[in-house]
Amino acid sequence: MSDPETFAAGPASELDGREDHAPGDAPSEDAGYWVHNANFGLALSVLLTAGAFAVVRSDLVWGPAIPVALLVLAIAQMGVQLVFFLHITTGPDNTNNVLALAFGLLVTFLIVVGSIWIMDHLNHNMMPMQQLMQMQP
Amino acid sequence: MSGDALPAARETLRRRGEDPHRLGHRAHGREAVAGTGRGGSGPASKRIVVGYGFWIFLLSDVILFACFFATFAVQRDATAGGPTMRALVDMPRVAAETGALLLSSYACGLSYAAANARNKLWTQVLLVLTGLLGLAFVAMELQEFVGLAGRGIVPQRSGFLTAFFGLVGLHGLHVTLGGVWLATMVAQVQFKGFRPEIMHRLTCFNLFWHALDIVWIGIFSIVYLMGASA
């Protein structure tokens, strides 16, 4: 069994294929595999980006649905980049990374949706500023 | 399989036959596996711990951006009679910025593949390319901000503009500081070579740069494109 600190000593002993992977790390496949991987990720990202700009520029999508279409394309592209650039996969060697990501997404979701929800309700339920001013003694 | 193999070895071989790619649960204890970080065989290697720790930092950074996104969403209509998002968007510039950052992220990924193959020349060429594309992005964004300020569109104008400059500016600041980090990485690869700790730093930088591109996807979709279509 090799000492963990010798993994980075050379290309051959790079990584033990059985070890957990850090996010973004490139497990022991050869460089060509990772270049191919990045090419695929770039192609998909370019397609999704061009799609997002096309949705806004053309009449392809019904007006009120454009924000939803943009959100879908953005989330899809984030997923593509997580898989092809950051090498986050669903394999068992990635469980820790995926769990951390899931928690981060939960907090992100709570902050964004919670803020919009609460502030929207406040706007709805608050007396208009004009009336509020008139009530002041 | 020969009958005189030790029981533990036989068990290992049996597992390997059933699950060659180790997609199932991995053995604990008896089977010697370099630390998986799950307590079965000691701590994970430094490479994994450093990458994972940086991943946690990045997620906290994403949460910071989430706060700015939430502020923007809430302040979106608080224009105080000033310009709306529609008046701010310059489509060709946003497209160019997006392209520069995406290609920069791609070049960074390739440089990491080159680093893993221990190819110094390609690592450096691609890292410099990453930096130049990042610099182009920051330059375009600065030019945009200066242009807006020239039209009297400044953060003090309205709550909406504060949120806009805060969110986009925070991302720009990240890219700028990432560029400084990148310059030090080029120097470190040049003079120290692919030592383990340099590889750890390259892993972290790679993660950071890709994460910035992911945040930019949110910005160009939600801030610019949605603003232009609203």
Tab-separated table of C-alpha atoms in Angstrom:
chain	number	residue	atom	x	y	z
A	1	MET	CA	0.000	0.000	0.000
A	2	SER	CA	1.479	3.319	-0.999
A	3	ASP	CA	1.788	6.197	1.399
A	4	PRO	CA	-0.941	8.768	0.694
A	5	GLU	CA	1.585	11.579	0.384
A	6	THR	CA	3.353	9.899	-2.492
A	7	PHE	CA	0.298	10.031	-4.726
A	8	ALA	CA	1.338	13.261	-6.318
A	9	ALA	CA	4.863	12.022	-6.899
A	10	GLY	CA	4.386	11.092	-10.527
A	11	PRO	CA	1.807	10.467	-13.202
A	12	ALA	CA	1.842	6.704	-12.710
A	13	SER	CA	1.191	6.677	-8.970
A	14	GLU	CA	-1.068	9.694	-9.271
A	15	LEU	CA	-4.146	8.500	-7.426
A	16	ASP	CA	-5.395	5.276	-6.030
A	17	GLY	CA	-8.520	4.575	-8.048
A	18	ARG	CA	-10.205	3.307	-4.920
A	19	GLU	CA	-9.759	6.452	-2.929
A	20	ASP	CA	-12.415	9.087	-2.456
A	21	HIS	CA	-12.125	11.968	-4.889
A	22	ALA	CA	-11.887	15.608	-4.001
A	23	PRO	CA	-14.167	17.848	-6.046
A	24	GLY	CA	-12.440	19.003	-9.202
A	25	ASP	CA	-9.813	16.334	-8.876
A	26	ALA	CA	-8.913	14.316	-11.927
A	27	PRO	CA	-8.739	10.611	-11.086
A	28	SER	CA	-6.116	8.439	-12.691
A	29	GLU	CA	-7.396	8.368	-16.280
A	30	ASP	CA	-4.898	9.743	-18.801
A	31	ALA	CA	-4.881	13.406	-19.791
A	32	GLY	CA	-6.642	12.685	-23.083
A	33	TYR	CA	-9.696	11.496	-21.205
A	34	TRP	CA	-9.905	14.764	-19.275
A	35	VAL	CA	-9.360	16.889	-22.374
A	36	HIS	CA	-12.179	15.003	-24.066
A	37	ASN	CA	-14.292	15.530	-20.953
A	38	ALA	CA	-13.620	19.286	-20.951
A	39	ASN	CA	-14.382	19.526	-24.694
A	40	PHE	CA	-17.729	17.885	-24.113
A	41	GLY	CA	-18.479	20.230	-21.209
A	42	LEU	CA	-17.520	23.274	-23.294
A	43	ALA	CA	-19.704	22.167	-26.217
A	44	LEU	CA	-22.729	21.683	-23.956
A	45	SER	CA	-22.101	25.002	-22.172
A	46	VAL	CA	-21.838	26.895	-25.468
A	47	LEU	CA	-25.083	25.311	-26.669
A	48	LEU	CA	-26.926	26.215	-23.447
A	49	THR	CA	-25.519	29.771	-23.412
A	50	ALA	CA	-26.445	30.325	-27.057
A	51	GLY	CA	-29.878	28.906	-26.230
A	52	ALA	CA	-30.337	31.409	-23.394
A	53	PHE	CA	-29.411	34.364	-25.632
A	54	ALA	CA	-31.630	33.015	-28.439
A	55	VAL	CA	-34.604	32.718	-26.085
A	56	VAL	CA	-34.332	36.423	-25.239
A	57	ARG	CA	-33.554	37.582	-28.758
A	58	SER	CA	-36.243	35.697	-30.647
A	59	ASP	CA	-39.946	34.980	-30.328
A	60	LEU	CA	-39.222	31.304	-29.854
A	61	VAL	CA	-40.671	31.253	-26.350
A	62	TRP	CA	-43.933	32.823	-25.210
A	63	GLY	CA	-43.098	36.130	-23.509
A	64	PRO	CA	-44.229	35.451	-19.907
A	65	ALA	CA	-42.448	32.067	-19.949
A	66	ILE	CA	-39.030	33.517	-20.812
A	67	PRO	CA	-37.823	33.855	-17.171
A	68	VAL	CA	-38.681	30.201	-16.535
A	69	ALA	CA	-36.906	29.127	-19.722
A	70	LEU	CA	-33.825	31.141	-18.678
A	71	LEU	CA	-33.854	29.559	-15.207
A	72	VAL	CA	-34.083	26.063	-16.690
A	73	LEU	CA	-31.199	26.741	-19.096
A	74	ALA	CA	-29.084	28.279	-16.306
A	75	ILE	CA	-29.622	25.355	-13.936
A	76	ALA	CA	-28.884	22.898	-16.755
A	77	GLN	CA	-25.612	24.677	-17.527
A	78	MET	CA	-24.626	24.769	-13.862
A	79	GLY	CA	-25.189	21.006	-13.778
A	80	VAL	CA	-23.105	20.505	-16.916
A	81	GLN	CA	-20.216	22.505	-15.447
A	82	LEU	CA	-20.418	20.690	-12.110
A	83	VAL	CA	-20.094	17.344	-13.890
A	84	PHE	CA	-17.608	18.133	-16.663
A	85	PHE	CA	-15.463	20.864	-15.073
A	86	LEU	CA	-15.675	20.201	-11.346
A	87	HIS	CA	-15.951	16.409	-11.806
A	88	ILE	CA	-18.776	16.012	-9.297
A	89	THR	CA	-20.423	12.699	-10.059
A	90	THR	CA	-22.872	10.367	-8.370
A	91	GLY	CA	-20.247	7.682	-7.791
A	92	PRO	CA	-19.633	6.401	-4.258
A	93	ASP	CA	-16.224	8.101	-4.218
A	94	ASN	CA	-18.034	11.435	-4.440
A	95	THR	CA	-20.622	10.999	-1.688
A	96	ASN	CA	-19.023	13.537	0.644
A	97	ASN	CA	-18.792	16.173	-2.090
A	98	VAL	CA	-22.381	15.663	-3.208
A	99	LEU	CA	-23.690	15.856	0.357
A	100	ALA	CA	-21.821	19.119	0.982
A	101	LEU	CA	-23.169	20.475	-2.311
A	102	ALA	CA	-26.711	19.441	-1.375
A	103	PHE	CA	-26.448	21.311	1.915
A	104	GLY	CA	-25.042	24.388	0.165
A	105	LEU	CA	-27.917	24.303	-2.314
A	106	LEU	CA	-30.443	23.961	0.505
A	107	VAL	CA	-29.103	27.089	2.228
A	108	THR	CA	-28.957	28.957	-1.110
A	109	PHE	CA	-32.551	27.992	-1.866
A	110	LEU	CA	-33.759	29.052	1.601
A	111	ILE	CA	-32.007	32.423	1.375
A	112	VAL	CA	-33.200	33.311	-2.125
A	113	VAL	CA	-36.738	31.933	-2.066
A	114	GLY	CA	-37.261	32.919	1.580
A	115	SER	CA	-36.178	36.526	0.960
A	116	ILE	CA	-38.367	36.899	-2.116
A	117	TRP	CA	-41.341	35.343	-0.357
A	118	ILE	CA	-41.074	37.376	2.842
A	119	MET	CA	-40.387	40.686	1.150
A	120	ASP	CA	-43.196	40.135	-1.327
A	121	HIS	CA	-45.639	39.560	1.523
A	122	LEU	CA	-44.373	42.616	3.370
A	123	ASN	CA	-44.904	44.728	0.256
A	124	HIS	CA	-48.399	43.315	-0.058
A	125	ASN	CA	-49.451	43.774	3.528
A	126	MET	CA	-47.865	47.096	4.292
A	127	MET	CA	-49.874	50.254	4.084
A	128	PRO	CA	-48.828	52.444	1.139
A	129	MET	CA	-46.217	54.994	2.190
A	130	GLN	CA	-48.519	57.961	1.464
A	131	GLN	CA	-51.169	56.831	3.933
A	132	LEU	CA	-48.528	55.954	6.507
A	133	MET	CA	-47.147	59.485	6.314
A	134	GLN	CA	-50.581	61.044	6.788
A	135	MET	CA	-51.090	59.039	9.969
A	136	GLN	CA	-48.031	60.558	11.609
A	137	PRO	CA	-48.996	63.201	14.224
B	1	MET	CA	-8.459	-19.395	-7.587
B	2	SER	CA	-5.987	-21.589	-5.751
B	3	GLY	CA	-7.225	-23.259	-2.634
B	4	ASP	CA	-4.252	-22.312	-0.494
B	5	ALA	CA	-4.908	-18.562	-0.609
B	6	LEU	CA	-5.517	-16.953	2.744
B	7	PRO	CA	-9.212	-16.465	3.632
B	8	ALA	CA	-8.868	-12.665	3.685
B	9	ALA	CA	-7.262	-12.606	0.240
B	10	ARG	CA	-9.932	-14.966	-1.075
B	11	GLU	CA	-12.598	-12.635	0.268
B	12	THR	CA	-10.917	-9.685	-1.447
B	13	LEU	CA	-10.755	-11.528	-4.761
B	14	ARG	CA	-14.391	-12.553	-4.454
B	15	ARG	CA	-15.413	-8.924	-3.888
B	16	ARG	CA	-13.346	-7.743	-6.792
B	17	GLY	CA	-14.995	-10.287	-9.070
B	18	GLU	CA	-18.478	-9.252	-8.011
B	19	ASP	CA	-17.843	-5.546	-8.108
B	20	PRO	CA	-14.813	-4.743	-10.271
B	21	HIS	CA	-15.346	-0.992	-10.231
B	22	ARG	CA	-16.135	-0.865	-6.537
B	23	LEU	CA	-19.448	0.794	-6.983
B	24	GLY	CA	-20.855	-0.997	-3.958
B	25	HIS	CA	-19.799	-0.536	-0.393
B	26	ARG	CA	-16.124	-0.785	0.190
B	27	ALA	CA	-14.695	-3.044	2.805
B	28	HIS	CA	-13.619	-1.665	6.129
B	29	GLY	CA	-10.826	-2.787	8.330
B	30	ARG	CA	-9.247	-5.863	6.892
B	31	GLU	CA	-8.838	-4.756	3.327
B	32	ALA	CA	-6.030	-2.241	3.088
B	33	VAL	CA	-7.388	0.824	1.317
B	34	ALA	CA	-5.672	4.170	1.653
B	35	GLY	CA	-7.847	6.310	3.868
B	36	THR	CA	-11.312	6.897	2.520
B	37	GLY	CA	-11.962	9.368	5.305
B	38	ARG	CA	-14.772	7.251	6.688
B	39	GLY	CA	-12.929	5.937	9.692
B	40	GLY	CA	-12.323	2.493	8.224
B	41	SER	CA	-8.629	2.920	7.641
B	42	GLY	CA	-7.440	6.227	8.940
B	43	PRO	CA	-7.746	9.744	7.589
B	44	ALA	CA	-7.966	10.528	3.880
B	45	SER	CA	-4.853	11.712	2.067
B	46	LYS	CA	-3.928	15.364	2.166
B	47	ARG	CA	-4.884	15.807	-1.477
B	48	ILE	CA	-8.457	14.801	-0.669
B	49	VAL	CA	-8.671	16.747	2.597
B	50	VAL	CA	-7.386	19.960	0.975
B	51	GLY	CA	-9.747	19.662	-1.993
B	52	TYR	CA	-12.715	18.877	0.235
B	53	GLY	CA	-11.961	21.726	2.630
B	54	PHE	CA	-11.751	24.143	-0.273
B	55	TRP	CA	-15.033	22.773	-1.587
B	56	ILE	CA	-16.656	23.677	1.742
B	57	PHE	CA	-15.210	27.202	1.466
B	58	LEU	CA	-16.563	27.513	-2.080
B	59	LEU	CA	-20.025	26.494	-0.940
B	60	SER	CA	-19.903	29.201	1.734
B	61	ASP	CA	-18.902	31.619	-1.018
B	62	VAL	CA	-21.907	30.460	-3.044
B	63	ILE	CA	-24.090	31.240	-0.019
B	64	LEU	CA	-22.597	34.744	0.074
B	65	PHE	CA	-23.550	35.160	-3.581
B	66	ALA	CA	-27.020	33.792	-2.755
B	67	CYS	CA	-27.464	36.690	-0.305
B	68	PHE	CA	-26.533	39.172	-3.035
B	69	PHE	CA	-28.849	37.445	-5.508
B	70	ALA	CA	-31.685	37.593	-2.969
B	71	THR	CA	-31.006	41.308	-2.419
B	72	PHE	CA	-31.088	41.898	-6.155
B	73	ALA	CA	-34.352	39.986	-6.549
B	74	VAL	CA	-35.960	41.958	-3.725
B	75	GLN	CA	-34.625	45.364	-4.866
B	76	ARG	CA	-35.286	44.763	-8.544
B	77	ASP	CA	-38.219	47.169	-8.773
B	78	ALA	CA	-36.887	49.722	-6.266
B	79	THR	CA	-35.657	52.001	-9.037
B	80	ALA	CA	-36.747	55.261	-7.369
B	81	GLY	CA	-37.681	56.689	-10.755
B	82	GLY	CA	-34.190	55.937	-12.083
B	83	PRO	CA	-33.071	53.565	-14.836
B	84	THR	CA	-34.372	50.004	-14.907
B	85	MET	CA	-32.404	46.883	-15.818
B	86	ARG	CA	-33.587	47.225	-19.401
B	87	ALA	CA	-31.685	50.489	-19.782
B	88	LEU	CA	-28.473	48.925	-18.453
B	89	VAL	CA	-28.138	45.827	-20.609
B	90	ASP	CA	-25.683	45.924	-23.472
B	91	MET	CA	-26.254	42.520	-25.085
B	92	PRO	CA	-23.099	42.186	-27.234
B	93	ARG	CA	-20.964	43.083	-24.220
B	94	VAL	CA	-22.701	40.551	-21.967
B	95	ALA	CA	-22.263	37.897	-24.661
B	96	ALA	CA	-18.550	38.741	-24.985
B	97	GLU	CA	-18.060	38.668	-21.207
B	98	THR	CA	-19.828	35.311	-20.995
B	99	GLY	CA	-17.708	33.894	-23.819
B	100	ALA	CA	-14.456	35.120	-22.267
B	101	LEU	CA	-15.233	33.630	-18.869
B	102	LEU	CA	-16.459	30.312	-20.291
B	103	LEU	CA	-13.326	29.902	-22.434
B	104	SER	CA	-11.200	30.921	-19.447
B	105	SER	CA	-12.839	28.202	-17.357
B	106	TYR	CA	-12.240	25.703	-20.174
B	107	ALA	CA	-8.564	26.666	-20.491
B	108	CYS	CA	-8.215	26.288	-16.720
B	109	GLY	CA	-9.634	22.757	-16.897
B	110	LEU	CA	-7.189	21.870	-19.680
B	111	SER	CA	-4.271	23.297	-17.708
B	112	TYR	CA	-5.205	21.055	-14.804
B	113	ALA	CA	-5.258	18.027	-17.130
B	114	ALA	CA	-1.795	19.088	-18.362
B	115	ALA	CA	-0.598	19.491	-14.770
B	116	ASN	CA	-1.810	15.995	-13.934
B	117	ALA	CA	0.161	14.721	-16.922
B	118	ARG	CA	3.173	16.684	-15.540
B	119	ASN	CA	3.518	18.703	-18.735
B	120	LYS	CA	4.975	22.002	-17.557
B	121	LEU	CA	4.901	23.833	-20.891
B	122	TRP	CA	1.213	23.176	-21.577
B	123	THR	CA	0.275	23.807	-17.961
B	124	GLN	CA	1.883	27.238	-18.110
B	125	VAL	CA	0.586	28.142	-21.573
B	126	LEU	CA	-2.965	27.232	-20.575
B	127	LEU	CA	-2.718	28.967	-17.191
B	128	VAL	CA	-1.549	32.173	-18.893
B	129	LEU	CA	-4.382	31.839	-21.420
B	130	THR	CA	-6.815	31.403	-18.511
B	131	GLY	CA	-5.453	34.590	-16.963
B	132	LEU	CA	-5.619	36.613	-20.185
B	133	LEU	CA	-9.249	35.623	-20.793
B	134	GLY	CA	-10.062	36.468	-17.175
B	135	LEU	CA	-8.347	39.824	-17.617
B	136	ALA	CA	-10.402	40.472	-20.760
B	137	PHE	CA	-13.533	39.734	-18.738
B	138	VAL	CA	-12.579	42.137	-15.948
B	139	ALA	CA	-11.604	44.834	-18.462
B	140	MET	CA	-14.963	44.564	-20.250
B	141	GLU	CA	-16.820	44.741	-16.954
B	142	LEU	CA	-14.828	47.773	-15.765
B	143	GLN	CA	-15.485	49.495	-19.082
B	144	GLU	CA	-19.196	48.752	-18.633
B	145	PHE	CA	-19.210	50.224	-15.101
B	146	VAL	CA	-17.299	53.325	-16.189
B	147	GLY	CA	-19.714	53.796	-19.090
B	148	LEU	CA	-22.697	53.487	-16.759
B	149	ALA	CA	-21.194	55.950	-14.281
B	150	GLY	CA	-20.725	58.378	-17.185
B	151	ARG	CA	-24.489	58.224	-17.757
B	152	GLY	CA	-25.138	58.984	-14.089
B	153	ILE	CA	-25.937	55.362	-13.292
B	154	VAL	CA	-24.130	54.838	-9.986
B	155	PRO	CA	-24.851	52.663	-6.912
B	156	GLN	CA	-26.133	55.662	-4.930
B	157	ARG	CA	-28.923	56.299	-7.443
B	158	SER	CA	-31.427	53.676	-6.227
B	159	GLY	CA	-31.806	50.487	-4.215
B	160	PHE	CA	-31.923	48.540	-7.452
B	161	LEU	CA	-28.611	49.966	-8.643
B	162	THR	CA	-26.967	49.309	-5.266
B	163	ALA	CA	-28.021	45.670	-5.536
B	164	PHE	CA	-26.908	45.460	-9.183
B	165	PHE	CA	-23.442	46.925	-8.632
B	166	GLY	CA	-23.088	44.925	-5.424
B	167	LEU	CA	-23.791	41.575	-7.074
B	168	VAL	CA	-21.925	42.081	-10.354
B	169	GLY	CA	-19.102	43.946	-8.600
B	170	LEU	CA	-18.654	41.184	-6.024
B	171	HIS	CA	-18.254	38.662	-8.840
B	172	GLY	CA	-15.820	40.957	-10.648
B	173	LEU	CA	-13.817	41.323	-7.436
B	174	HIS	CA	-13.648	37.531	-7.128
B	175	VAL	CA	-12.361	37.216	-10.696
B	176	THR	CA	-9.773	39.950	-10.083
B	177	LEU	CA	-8.471	38.337	-6.884
B	178	GLY	CA	-8.566	34.951	-8.625
B	179	GLY	CA	-6.354	36.486	-11.306
B	180	VAL	CA	-3.810	37.539	-8.678
B	181	TRP	CA	-3.860	33.999	-7.279
B	182	LEU	CA	-3.414	32.665	-10.828
B	183	ALA	CA	-0.310	34.807	-11.342
B	184	THR	CA	1.239	33.385	-8.170
B	185	MET	CA	0.353	29.857	-9.340
B	186	VAL	CA	2.173	30.402	-12.638
B	187	ALA	CA	5.239	31.501	-10.700
B	188	GLN	CA	5.001	28.560	-8.297
B	189	VAL	CA	4.664	25.986	-11.081
B	190	GLN	CA	7.607	27.616	-12.856
B	191	PHE	CA	10.000	27.661	-9.912
B	192	LYS	CA	8.791	24.852	-7.641
B	193	GLY	CA	7.466	22.383	-10.180
B	194	PHE	CA	4.722	19.834	-9.592
B	195	ARG	CA	5.370	19.185	-5.917
B	196	PRO	CA	2.451	17.711	-3.965
B	197	GLU	CA	1.567	20.994	-2.266
B	198	ILE	CA	1.654	22.834	-5.600
B	199	MET	CA	-0.730	20.247	-7.033
B	200	HIS	CA	-3.051	20.815	-4.058
B	201	ARG	CA	-3.026	24.542	-4.750
B	202	LEU	CA	-3.700	23.955	-8.447
B	203	THR	CA	-6.683	21.769	-7.490
B	204	CYS	CA	-8.059	24.555	-5.303
B	205	PHE	CA	-7.468	27.235	-7.933
B	206	ASN	CA	-9.139	25.078	-10.566
B	207	LEU	CA	-12.188	24.674	-8.321
B	208	PHE	CA	-12.307	28.390	-7.559
B	209	TRP	CA	-12.169	29.423	-11.211
B	210	HIS	CA	-14.862	26.966	-12.315
B	211	ALA	CA	-17.096	28.058	-9.423
B	212	LEU	CA	-16.782	31.691	-10.578
B	213	ASP	CA	-18.000	30.674	-14.021
B	214	ILE	CA	-20.961	28.887	-12.435
B	215	VAL	CA	-21.852	32.053	-10.499
B	216	TRP	CA	-21.576	34.051	-13.740
B	217	ILE	CA	-24.137	31.708	-15.364
B	218	GLY	CA	-26.573	32.844	-12.682
B	219	ILE	CA	-25.661	36.518	-13.212
B	220	PHE	CA	-25.963	36.619	-16.994
B	221	SER	CA	-29.194	34.594	-16.959
B	222	ILE	CA	-30.995	36.212	-14.058
B	223	VAL	CA	-29.595	39.744	-13.951
B	224	TYR	CA	-28.884	40.554	-17.593
B	225	LEU	CA	-31.066	38.332	-19.787
B	226	MET	CA	-34.130	38.368	-17.524
B	227	GLY	CA	-33.661	42.121	-17.087
B	228	ALA	CA	-33.507	42.626	-20.832
B	229	SER	CA	-36.639	40.584	-21.468
B	230	ALA	CA	-38.697	42.015	-18.591
